[in-house]
PDB file of N, CA and C in Angstrom:
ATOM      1  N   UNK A   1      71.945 115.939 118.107  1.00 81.00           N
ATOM      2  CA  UNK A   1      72.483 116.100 116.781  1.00 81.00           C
ATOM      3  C   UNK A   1      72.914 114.757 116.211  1.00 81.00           C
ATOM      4  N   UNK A   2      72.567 114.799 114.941  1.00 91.00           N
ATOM      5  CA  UNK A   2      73.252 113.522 114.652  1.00 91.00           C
ATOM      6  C   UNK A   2      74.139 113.648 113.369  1.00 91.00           C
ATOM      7  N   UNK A   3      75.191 113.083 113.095  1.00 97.00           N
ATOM      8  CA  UNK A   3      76.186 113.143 112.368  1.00 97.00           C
ATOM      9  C   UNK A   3      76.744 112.093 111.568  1.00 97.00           C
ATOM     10  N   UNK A   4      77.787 112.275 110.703  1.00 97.00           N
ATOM     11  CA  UNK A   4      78.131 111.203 109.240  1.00 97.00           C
ATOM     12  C   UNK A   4      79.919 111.593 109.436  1.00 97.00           C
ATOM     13  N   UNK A   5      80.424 110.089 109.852  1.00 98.00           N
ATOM     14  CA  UNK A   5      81.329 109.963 109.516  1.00 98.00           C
ATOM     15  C   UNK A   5      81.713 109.908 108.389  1.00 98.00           C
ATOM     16  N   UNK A   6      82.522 110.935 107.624  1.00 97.00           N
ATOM     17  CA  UNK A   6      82.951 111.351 106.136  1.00 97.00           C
ATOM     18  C   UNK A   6      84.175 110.544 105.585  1.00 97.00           C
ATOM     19  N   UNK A   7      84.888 109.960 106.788  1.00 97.00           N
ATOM     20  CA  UNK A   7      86.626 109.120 106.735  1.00 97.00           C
ATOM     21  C   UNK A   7      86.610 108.419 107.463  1.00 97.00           C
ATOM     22  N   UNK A   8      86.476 107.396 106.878  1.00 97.00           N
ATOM     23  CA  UNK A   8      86.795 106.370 108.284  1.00 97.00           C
ATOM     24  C   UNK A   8      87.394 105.100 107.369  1.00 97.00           C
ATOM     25  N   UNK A   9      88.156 104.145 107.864  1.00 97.00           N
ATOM     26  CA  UNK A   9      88.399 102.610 107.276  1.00 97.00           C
ATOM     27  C   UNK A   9      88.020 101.495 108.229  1.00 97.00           C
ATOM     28  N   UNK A  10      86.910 101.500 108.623  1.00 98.00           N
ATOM     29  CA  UNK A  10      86.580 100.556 108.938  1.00 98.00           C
ATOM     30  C   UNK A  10      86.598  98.887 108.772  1.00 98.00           C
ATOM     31  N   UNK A  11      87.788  98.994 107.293  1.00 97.00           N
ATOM     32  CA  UNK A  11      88.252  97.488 106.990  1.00 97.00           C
ATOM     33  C   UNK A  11      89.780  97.428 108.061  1.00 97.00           C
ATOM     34  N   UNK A  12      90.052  97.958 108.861  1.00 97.00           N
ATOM     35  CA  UNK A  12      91.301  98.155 109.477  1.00 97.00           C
ATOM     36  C   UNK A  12      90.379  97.790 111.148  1.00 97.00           C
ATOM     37  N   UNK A  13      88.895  97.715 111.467  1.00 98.00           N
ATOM     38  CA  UNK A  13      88.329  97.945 112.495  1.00 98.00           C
ATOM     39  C   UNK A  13      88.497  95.968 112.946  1.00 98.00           C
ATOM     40  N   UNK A  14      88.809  95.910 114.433  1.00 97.00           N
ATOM     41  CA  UNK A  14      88.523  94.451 114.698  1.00 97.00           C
ATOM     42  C   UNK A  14      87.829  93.791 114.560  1.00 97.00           C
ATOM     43  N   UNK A  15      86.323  94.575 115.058  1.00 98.00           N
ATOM     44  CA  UNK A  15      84.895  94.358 115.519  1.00 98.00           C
ATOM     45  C   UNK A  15      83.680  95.754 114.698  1.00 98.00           C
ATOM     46  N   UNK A  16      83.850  95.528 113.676  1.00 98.00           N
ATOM     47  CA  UNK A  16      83.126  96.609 112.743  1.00 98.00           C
ATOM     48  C   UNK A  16      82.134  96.859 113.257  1.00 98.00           C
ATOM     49  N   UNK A  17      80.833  96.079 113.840  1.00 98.00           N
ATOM     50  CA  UNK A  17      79.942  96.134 114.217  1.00 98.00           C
ATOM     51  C   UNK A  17      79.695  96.547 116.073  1.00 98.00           C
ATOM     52  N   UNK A  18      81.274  96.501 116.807  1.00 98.00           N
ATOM     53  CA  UNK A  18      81.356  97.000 117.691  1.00 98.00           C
ATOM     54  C   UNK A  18      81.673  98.795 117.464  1.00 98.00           C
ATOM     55  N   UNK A  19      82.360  98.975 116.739  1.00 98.00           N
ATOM     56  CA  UNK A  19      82.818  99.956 115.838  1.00 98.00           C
ATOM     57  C   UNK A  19      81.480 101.068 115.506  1.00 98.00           C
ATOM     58  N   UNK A  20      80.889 100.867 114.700  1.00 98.00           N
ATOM     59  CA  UNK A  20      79.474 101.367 114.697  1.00 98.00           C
ATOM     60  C   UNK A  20      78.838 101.578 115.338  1.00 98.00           C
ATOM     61  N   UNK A  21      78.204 100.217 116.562  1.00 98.00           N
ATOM     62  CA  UNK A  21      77.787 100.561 117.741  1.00 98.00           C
ATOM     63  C   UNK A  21      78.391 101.844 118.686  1.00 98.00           C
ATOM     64  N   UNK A  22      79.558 101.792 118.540  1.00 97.00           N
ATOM     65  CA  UNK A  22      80.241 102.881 119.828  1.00 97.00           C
ATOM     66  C   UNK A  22      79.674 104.226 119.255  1.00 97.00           C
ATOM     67  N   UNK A  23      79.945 104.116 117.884  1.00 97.00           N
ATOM     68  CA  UNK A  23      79.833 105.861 116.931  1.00 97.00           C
ATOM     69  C   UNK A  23      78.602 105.948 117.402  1.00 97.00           C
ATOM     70  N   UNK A  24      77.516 105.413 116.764  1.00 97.00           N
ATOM     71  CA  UNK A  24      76.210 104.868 117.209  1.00 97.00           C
ATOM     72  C   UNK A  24      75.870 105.744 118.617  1.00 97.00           C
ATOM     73  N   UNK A  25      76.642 105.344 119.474  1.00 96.00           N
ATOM     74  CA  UNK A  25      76.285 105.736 120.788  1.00 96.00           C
ATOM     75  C   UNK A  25      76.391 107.015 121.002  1.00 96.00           C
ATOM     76  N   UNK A  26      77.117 108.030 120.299  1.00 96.00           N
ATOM     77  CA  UNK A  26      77.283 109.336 120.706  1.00 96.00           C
ATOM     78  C   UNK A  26      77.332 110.256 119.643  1.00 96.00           C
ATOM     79  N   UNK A  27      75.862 109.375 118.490  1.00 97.00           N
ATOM     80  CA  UNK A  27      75.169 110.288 117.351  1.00 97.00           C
ATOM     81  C   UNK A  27      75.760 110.344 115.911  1.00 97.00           C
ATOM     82  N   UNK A  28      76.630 109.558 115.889  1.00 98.00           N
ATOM     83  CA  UNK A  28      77.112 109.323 114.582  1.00 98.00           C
ATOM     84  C   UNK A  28      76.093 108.021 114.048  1.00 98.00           C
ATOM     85  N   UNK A  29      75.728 108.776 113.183  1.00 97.00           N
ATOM     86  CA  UNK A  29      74.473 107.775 112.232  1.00 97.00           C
ATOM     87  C   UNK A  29      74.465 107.297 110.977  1.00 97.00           C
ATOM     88  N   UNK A  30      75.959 107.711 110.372  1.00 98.00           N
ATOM     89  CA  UNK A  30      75.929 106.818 108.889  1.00 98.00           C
ATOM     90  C   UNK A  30      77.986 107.154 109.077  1.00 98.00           C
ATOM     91  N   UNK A  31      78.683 106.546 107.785  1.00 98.00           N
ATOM     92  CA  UNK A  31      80.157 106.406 107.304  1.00 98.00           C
ATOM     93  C   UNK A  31      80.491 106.225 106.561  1.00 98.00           C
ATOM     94  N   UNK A  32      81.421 106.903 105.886  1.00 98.00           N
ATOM     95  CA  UNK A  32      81.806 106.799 104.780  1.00 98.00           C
ATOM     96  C   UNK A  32      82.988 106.152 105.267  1.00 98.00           C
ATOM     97  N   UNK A  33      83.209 104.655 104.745  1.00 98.00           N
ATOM     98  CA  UNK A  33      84.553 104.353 104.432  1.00 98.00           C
ATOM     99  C   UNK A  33      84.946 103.929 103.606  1.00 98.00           C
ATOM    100  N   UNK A  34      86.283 104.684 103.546  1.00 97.00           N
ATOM    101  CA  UNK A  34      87.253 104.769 102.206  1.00 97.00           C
ATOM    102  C   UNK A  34      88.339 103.529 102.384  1.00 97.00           C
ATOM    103  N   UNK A  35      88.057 103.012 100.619  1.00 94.00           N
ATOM    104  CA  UNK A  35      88.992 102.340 100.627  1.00 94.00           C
ATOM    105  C   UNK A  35      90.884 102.905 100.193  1.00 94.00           C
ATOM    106  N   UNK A  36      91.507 102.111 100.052  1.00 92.00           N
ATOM    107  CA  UNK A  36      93.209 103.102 100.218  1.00 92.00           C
ATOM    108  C   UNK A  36      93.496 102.370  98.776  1.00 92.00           C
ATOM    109  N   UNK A  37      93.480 101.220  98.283  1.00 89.00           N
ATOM    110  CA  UNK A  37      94.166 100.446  97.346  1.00 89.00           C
ATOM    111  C   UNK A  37      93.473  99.403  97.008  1.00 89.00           C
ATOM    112  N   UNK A  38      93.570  98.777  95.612  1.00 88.00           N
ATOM    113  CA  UNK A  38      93.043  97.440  95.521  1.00 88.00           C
ATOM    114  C   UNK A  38      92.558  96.634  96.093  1.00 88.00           C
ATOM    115  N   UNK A  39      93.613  96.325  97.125  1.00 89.00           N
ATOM    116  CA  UNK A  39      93.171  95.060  97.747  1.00 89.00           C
ATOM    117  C   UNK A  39      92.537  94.955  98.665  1.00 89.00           C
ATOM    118  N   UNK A  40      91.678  96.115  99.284  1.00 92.00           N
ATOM    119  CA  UNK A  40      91.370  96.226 100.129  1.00 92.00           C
ATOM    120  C   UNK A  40      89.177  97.227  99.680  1.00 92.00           C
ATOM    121  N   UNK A  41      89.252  96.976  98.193  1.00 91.00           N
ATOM    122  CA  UNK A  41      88.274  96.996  97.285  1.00 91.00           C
ATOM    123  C   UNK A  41      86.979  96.272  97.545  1.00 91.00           C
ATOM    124  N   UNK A  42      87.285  95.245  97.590  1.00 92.00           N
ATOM    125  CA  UNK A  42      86.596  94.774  98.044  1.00 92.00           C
ATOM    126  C   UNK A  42      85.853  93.996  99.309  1.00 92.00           C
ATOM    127  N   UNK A  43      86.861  94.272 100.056  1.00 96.00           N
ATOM    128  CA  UNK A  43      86.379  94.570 101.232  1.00 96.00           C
ATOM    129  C   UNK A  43      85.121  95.864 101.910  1.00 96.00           C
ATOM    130  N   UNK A  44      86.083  97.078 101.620  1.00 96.00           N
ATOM    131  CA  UNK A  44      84.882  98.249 101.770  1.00 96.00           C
ATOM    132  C   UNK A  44      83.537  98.008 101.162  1.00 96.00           C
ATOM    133  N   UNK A  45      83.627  97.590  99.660  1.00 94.00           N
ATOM    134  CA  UNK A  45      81.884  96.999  99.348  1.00 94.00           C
ATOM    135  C   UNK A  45      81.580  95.998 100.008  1.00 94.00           C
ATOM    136  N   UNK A  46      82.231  95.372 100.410  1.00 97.00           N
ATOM    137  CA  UNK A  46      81.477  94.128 101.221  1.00 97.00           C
ATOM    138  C   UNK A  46      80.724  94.837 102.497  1.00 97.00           C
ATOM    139  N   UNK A  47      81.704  95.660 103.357  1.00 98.00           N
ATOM    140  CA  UNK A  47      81.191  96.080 104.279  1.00 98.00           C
ATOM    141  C   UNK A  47      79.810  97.293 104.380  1.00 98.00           C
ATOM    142  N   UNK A  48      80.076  97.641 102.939  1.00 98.00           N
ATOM    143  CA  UNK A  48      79.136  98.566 102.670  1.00 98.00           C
ATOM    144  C   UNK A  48      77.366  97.633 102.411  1.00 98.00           C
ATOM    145  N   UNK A  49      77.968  96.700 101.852  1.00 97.00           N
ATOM    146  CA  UNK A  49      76.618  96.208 101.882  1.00 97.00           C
ATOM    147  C   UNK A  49      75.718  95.455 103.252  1.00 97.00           C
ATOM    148  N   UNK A  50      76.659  94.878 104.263  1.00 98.00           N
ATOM    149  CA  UNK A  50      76.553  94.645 104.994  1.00 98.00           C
ATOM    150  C   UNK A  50      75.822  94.966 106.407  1.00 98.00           C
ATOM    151  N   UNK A  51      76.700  96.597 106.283  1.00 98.00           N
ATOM    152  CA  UNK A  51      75.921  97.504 107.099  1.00 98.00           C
ATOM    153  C   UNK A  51      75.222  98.773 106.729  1.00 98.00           C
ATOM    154  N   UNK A  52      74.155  98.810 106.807  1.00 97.00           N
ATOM    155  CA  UNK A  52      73.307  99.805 106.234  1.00 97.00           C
ATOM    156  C   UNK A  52      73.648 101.388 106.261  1.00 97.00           C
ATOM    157  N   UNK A  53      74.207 101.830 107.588  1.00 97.00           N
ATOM    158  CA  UNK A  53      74.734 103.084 107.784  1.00 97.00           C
ATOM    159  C   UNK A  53      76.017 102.994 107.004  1.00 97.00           C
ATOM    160  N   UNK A  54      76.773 102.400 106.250  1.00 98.00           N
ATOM    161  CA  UNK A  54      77.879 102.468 105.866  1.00 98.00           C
ATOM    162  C   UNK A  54      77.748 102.952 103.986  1.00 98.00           C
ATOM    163  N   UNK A  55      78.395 103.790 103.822  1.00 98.00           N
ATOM    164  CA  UNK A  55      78.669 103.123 102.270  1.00 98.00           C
ATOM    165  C   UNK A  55      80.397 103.285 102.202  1.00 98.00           C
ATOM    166  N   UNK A  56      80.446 102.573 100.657  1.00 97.00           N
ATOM    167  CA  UNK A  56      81.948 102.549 100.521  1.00 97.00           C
ATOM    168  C   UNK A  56      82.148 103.662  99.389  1.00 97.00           C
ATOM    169  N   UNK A  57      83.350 103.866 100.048  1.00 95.00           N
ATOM    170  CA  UNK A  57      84.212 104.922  98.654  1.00 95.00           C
ATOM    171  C   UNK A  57      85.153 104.075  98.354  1.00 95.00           C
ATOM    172  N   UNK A  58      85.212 104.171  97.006  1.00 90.00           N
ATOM    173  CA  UNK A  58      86.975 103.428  96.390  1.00 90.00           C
ATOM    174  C   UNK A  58      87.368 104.203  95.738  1.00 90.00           C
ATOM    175  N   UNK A  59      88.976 103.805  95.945  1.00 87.00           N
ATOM    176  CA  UNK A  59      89.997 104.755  95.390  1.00 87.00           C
ATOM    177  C   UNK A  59      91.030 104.540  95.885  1.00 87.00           C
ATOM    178  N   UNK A  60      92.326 105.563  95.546  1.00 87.00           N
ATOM    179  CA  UNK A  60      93.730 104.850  96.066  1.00 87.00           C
ATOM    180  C   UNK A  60      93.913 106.468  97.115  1.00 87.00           C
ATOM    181  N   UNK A  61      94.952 105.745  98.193  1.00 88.00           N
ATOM    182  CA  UNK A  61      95.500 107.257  98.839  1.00 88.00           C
ATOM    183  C   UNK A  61      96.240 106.940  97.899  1.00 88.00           C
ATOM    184  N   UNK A  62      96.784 108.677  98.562  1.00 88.00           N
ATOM    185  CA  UNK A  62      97.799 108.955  97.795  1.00 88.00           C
ATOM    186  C   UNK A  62      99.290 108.523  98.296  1.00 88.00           C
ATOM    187  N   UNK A  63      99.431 107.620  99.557  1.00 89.00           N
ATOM    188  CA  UNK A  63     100.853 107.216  99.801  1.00 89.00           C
ATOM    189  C   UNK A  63     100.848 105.795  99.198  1.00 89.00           C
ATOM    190  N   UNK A  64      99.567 105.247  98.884  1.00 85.00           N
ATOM    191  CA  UNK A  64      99.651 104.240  98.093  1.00 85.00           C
ATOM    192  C   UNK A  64      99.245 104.128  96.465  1.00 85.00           C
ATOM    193  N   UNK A  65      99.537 105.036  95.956  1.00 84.00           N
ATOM    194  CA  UNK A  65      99.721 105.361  94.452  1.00 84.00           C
ATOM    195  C   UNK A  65     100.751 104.467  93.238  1.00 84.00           C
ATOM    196  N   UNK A  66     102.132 104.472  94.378  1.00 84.00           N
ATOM    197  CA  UNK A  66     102.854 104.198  93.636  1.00 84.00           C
ATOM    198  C   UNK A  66     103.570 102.536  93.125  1.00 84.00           C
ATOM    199  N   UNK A  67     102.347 101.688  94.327  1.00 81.00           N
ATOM    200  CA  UNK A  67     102.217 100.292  93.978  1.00 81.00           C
ATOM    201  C   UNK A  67     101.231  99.884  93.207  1.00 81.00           C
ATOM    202  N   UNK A  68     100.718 100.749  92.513  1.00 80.00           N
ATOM    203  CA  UNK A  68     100.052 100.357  91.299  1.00 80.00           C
ATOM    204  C   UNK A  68     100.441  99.837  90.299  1.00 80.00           C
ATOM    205  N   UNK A  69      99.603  98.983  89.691  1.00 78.00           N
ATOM    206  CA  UNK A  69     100.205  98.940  87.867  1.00 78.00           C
ATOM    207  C   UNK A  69      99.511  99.791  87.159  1.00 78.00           C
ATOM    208  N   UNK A  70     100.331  99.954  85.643  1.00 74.00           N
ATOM    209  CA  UNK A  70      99.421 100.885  85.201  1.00 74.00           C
ATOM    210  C   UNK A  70      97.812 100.525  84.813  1.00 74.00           C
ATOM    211  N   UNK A  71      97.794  99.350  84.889  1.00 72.00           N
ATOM    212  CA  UNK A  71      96.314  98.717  84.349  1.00 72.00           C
ATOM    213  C   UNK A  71      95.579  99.174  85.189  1.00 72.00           C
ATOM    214  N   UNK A  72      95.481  99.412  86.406  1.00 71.00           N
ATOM    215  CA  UNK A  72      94.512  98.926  87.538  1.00 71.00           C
ATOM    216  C   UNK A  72      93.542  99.911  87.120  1.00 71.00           C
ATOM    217  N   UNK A  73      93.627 101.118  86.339  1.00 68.00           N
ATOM    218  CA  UNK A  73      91.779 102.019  86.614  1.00 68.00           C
ATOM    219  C   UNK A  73      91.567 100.990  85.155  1.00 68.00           C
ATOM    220  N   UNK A  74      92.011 100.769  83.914  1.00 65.00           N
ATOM    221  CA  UNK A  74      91.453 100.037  83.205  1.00 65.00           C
ATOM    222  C   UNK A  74      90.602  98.765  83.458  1.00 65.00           C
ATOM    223  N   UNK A  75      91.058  97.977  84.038  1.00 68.00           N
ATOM    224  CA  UNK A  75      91.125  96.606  83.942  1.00 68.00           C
ATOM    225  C   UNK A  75      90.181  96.767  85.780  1.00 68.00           C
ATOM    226  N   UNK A  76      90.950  96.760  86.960  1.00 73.00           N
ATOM    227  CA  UNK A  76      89.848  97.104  88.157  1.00 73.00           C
ATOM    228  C   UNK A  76      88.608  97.718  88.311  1.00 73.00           C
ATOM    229  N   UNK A  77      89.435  99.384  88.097  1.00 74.00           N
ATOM    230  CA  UNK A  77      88.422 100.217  88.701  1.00 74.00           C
ATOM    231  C   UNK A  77      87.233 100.416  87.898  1.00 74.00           C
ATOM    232  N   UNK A  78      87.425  99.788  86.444  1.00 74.00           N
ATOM    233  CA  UNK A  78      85.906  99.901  85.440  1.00 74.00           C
ATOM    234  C   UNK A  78      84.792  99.056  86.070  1.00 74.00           C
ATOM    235  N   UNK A  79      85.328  97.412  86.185  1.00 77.00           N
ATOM    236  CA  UNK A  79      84.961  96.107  86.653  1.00 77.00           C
ATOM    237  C   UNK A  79      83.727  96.698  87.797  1.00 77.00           C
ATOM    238  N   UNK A  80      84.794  97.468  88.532  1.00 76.00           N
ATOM    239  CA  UNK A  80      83.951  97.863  89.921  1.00 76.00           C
ATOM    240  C   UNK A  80      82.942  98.849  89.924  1.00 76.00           C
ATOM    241  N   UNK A  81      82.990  99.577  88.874  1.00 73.00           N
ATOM    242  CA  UNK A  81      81.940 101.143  88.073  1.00 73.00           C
ATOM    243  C   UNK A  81      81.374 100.403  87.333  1.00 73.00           C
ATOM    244  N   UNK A  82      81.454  99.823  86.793  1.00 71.00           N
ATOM    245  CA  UNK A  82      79.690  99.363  85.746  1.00 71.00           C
ATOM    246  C   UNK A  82      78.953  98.894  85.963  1.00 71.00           C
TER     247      UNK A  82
END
């Protein structure tokens, strides 16, 4: 069987590519990782482009909501959608 990591943050991983490999090993074949906040935006696309089984989601959790400004879907999250 092979399977898709749906959650993962792999910008939090030491060795991303060790990371993959392991999933890798016991049929996990693609990942979704989510980004949590801004600053950490561009990272997940980086990594998404990087590694082929990966793509990125962006977006904020929700325990990190409330260090936002109000600009950030204006002014960020468009930048990063068009």
């Amino acid at each position: 069987m092979k399977y898709i990591d749906v959650h993962c943050h792999l910008q939090n991983a030491d060795n991303i590519g060790a990371t993959l490999n392991a999933a890798q090993s016991v049929g996990v074949c693609g990942a979704i990782c989510n980004a949590t906040a801004p600053d950490d935006w561009a990272q997940v696309r980086q990594i998404a482009r990087e590694y082929k089984s990966v793509r990125g989601a962006i977006g904020v959790h929700p325990w990190r909501i409330h260090d936002l400004s109000d600009d950030v879907w204006a002014r960020d999250m468009y930048d990063i959608l068009r």
